[in-house]
XYZ file of C-alpha atoms in Angstrom:
100
model
C 121.224 66.696 97.993
C 119.308 65.534 101.067
C 118.140 61.992 101.725
C 115.043 60.699 99.946
C 112.061 60.671 102.345
C 109.266 58.189 102.045
C 106.072 59.520 100.544
C 104.347 58.367 103.721
C 106.028 61.212 105.672
C 105.201 63.780 102.921
C 101.533 62.787 103.097
C 101.441 62.857 106.933
C 103.224 66.208 107.060
C 100.758 67.776 104.596
C 97.767 66.327 106.511
C 99.087 67.753 109.723
C 99.746 71.109 108.104
C 96.174 71.216 106.795
C 94.882 70.422 110.281
C 96.603 73.550 111.550
C 99.838 72.303 113.052
C 102.898 74.468 112.636
C 105.992 73.418 110.712
C 107.882 73.083 114.009
C 105.140 70.950 115.558
C 105.266 68.680 112.489
C 109.009 68.502 112.830
C 108.684 67.353 116.413
C 106.105 64.672 115.524
C 107.573 63.256 112.373
C 111.285 64.023 112.824
C 111.443 65.799 109.503
C 112.991 69.234 109.304
C 110.485 72.164 109.431
C 112.330 73.600 106.418
C 111.628 70.412 104.481
C 107.935 70.515 105.479
C 107.739 74.162 104.380
C 109.243 73.202 101.029
C 106.706 70.418 100.562
C 103.848 72.814 101.287
C 105.216 75.220 98.651
C 106.039 72.573 96.041
C 102.557 70.996 96.318
C 100.821 74.400 96.447
C 98.988 73.515 99.707
C 96.710 76.240 101.022
C 95.378 76.237 104.573
C 91.688 76.816 104.991
C 90.639 80.017 106.788
C 89.774 78.321 110.153
C 91.884 80.708 112.195
C 89.579 80.729 115.242
C 90.800 77.379 116.509
C 94.035 75.443 116.862
C 93.836 71.693 117.095
C 95.449 69.666 119.803
C 97.090 66.375 119.173
C 98.058 63.290 121.119
C 100.289 60.367 120.212
C 98.816 57.177 121.649
C 99.374 53.456 121.382
C 96.333 51.272 120.518
C 95.231 50.579 124.108
C 95.640 54.264 125.101
C 93.557 55.287 122.090
C 90.757 52.871 122.999
C 90.709 54.118 126.596
C 90.744 57.752 125.461
C 87.753 57.508 123.178
C 85.710 55.489 125.708
C 84.964 58.751 127.499
C 81.886 60.180 125.836
C 82.530 63.647 127.333
C 85.759 63.872 125.395
C 83.893 63.267 122.147
C 81.124 65.743 122.790
C 81.250 68.863 120.624
C 84.627 67.999 119.165
C 85.986 67.063 115.734
C 88.636 64.423 115.616
C 90.840 62.673 113.157
C 92.810 59.553 114.025
C 95.635 58.584 111.747
C 98.276 55.898 111.940
C 101.786 57.144 112.746
C 104.272 54.226 112.577
C 103.359 51.826 115.388
C 101.224 54.383 117.220
C 98.268 56.597 116.394
C 97.874 60.342 116.237
C 94.613 61.821 117.406
C 93.981 65.368 116.247
C 91.101 67.097 118.004
C 89.499 70.491 117.886
C 86.448 71.976 119.498
C 83.828 72.331 116.788
C 81.209 74.349 118.554
C 83.282 76.843 120.463
C 83.237 80.536 119.546
């Protein structure tokens, strides 16, 4: 039996999966095995949406880096973004909304 993982990591992993990150990307970010993430997706019956024409990019930033990043209006133009807390840092997930 593996170690019990905090629900926080389950929730973050499922959020990242729904945003289009691969199991291995989630493993690198959260430090949770990609097999474990895959098992969570299956056990919670999570289905990805059919947005296959884009792949989000992500950045891990501390608070000051995040503030500096979003000051640039050009970065925000035409993009969708989600910012979520990740331990003592923040993860910014970004995708180009209006690209074909």
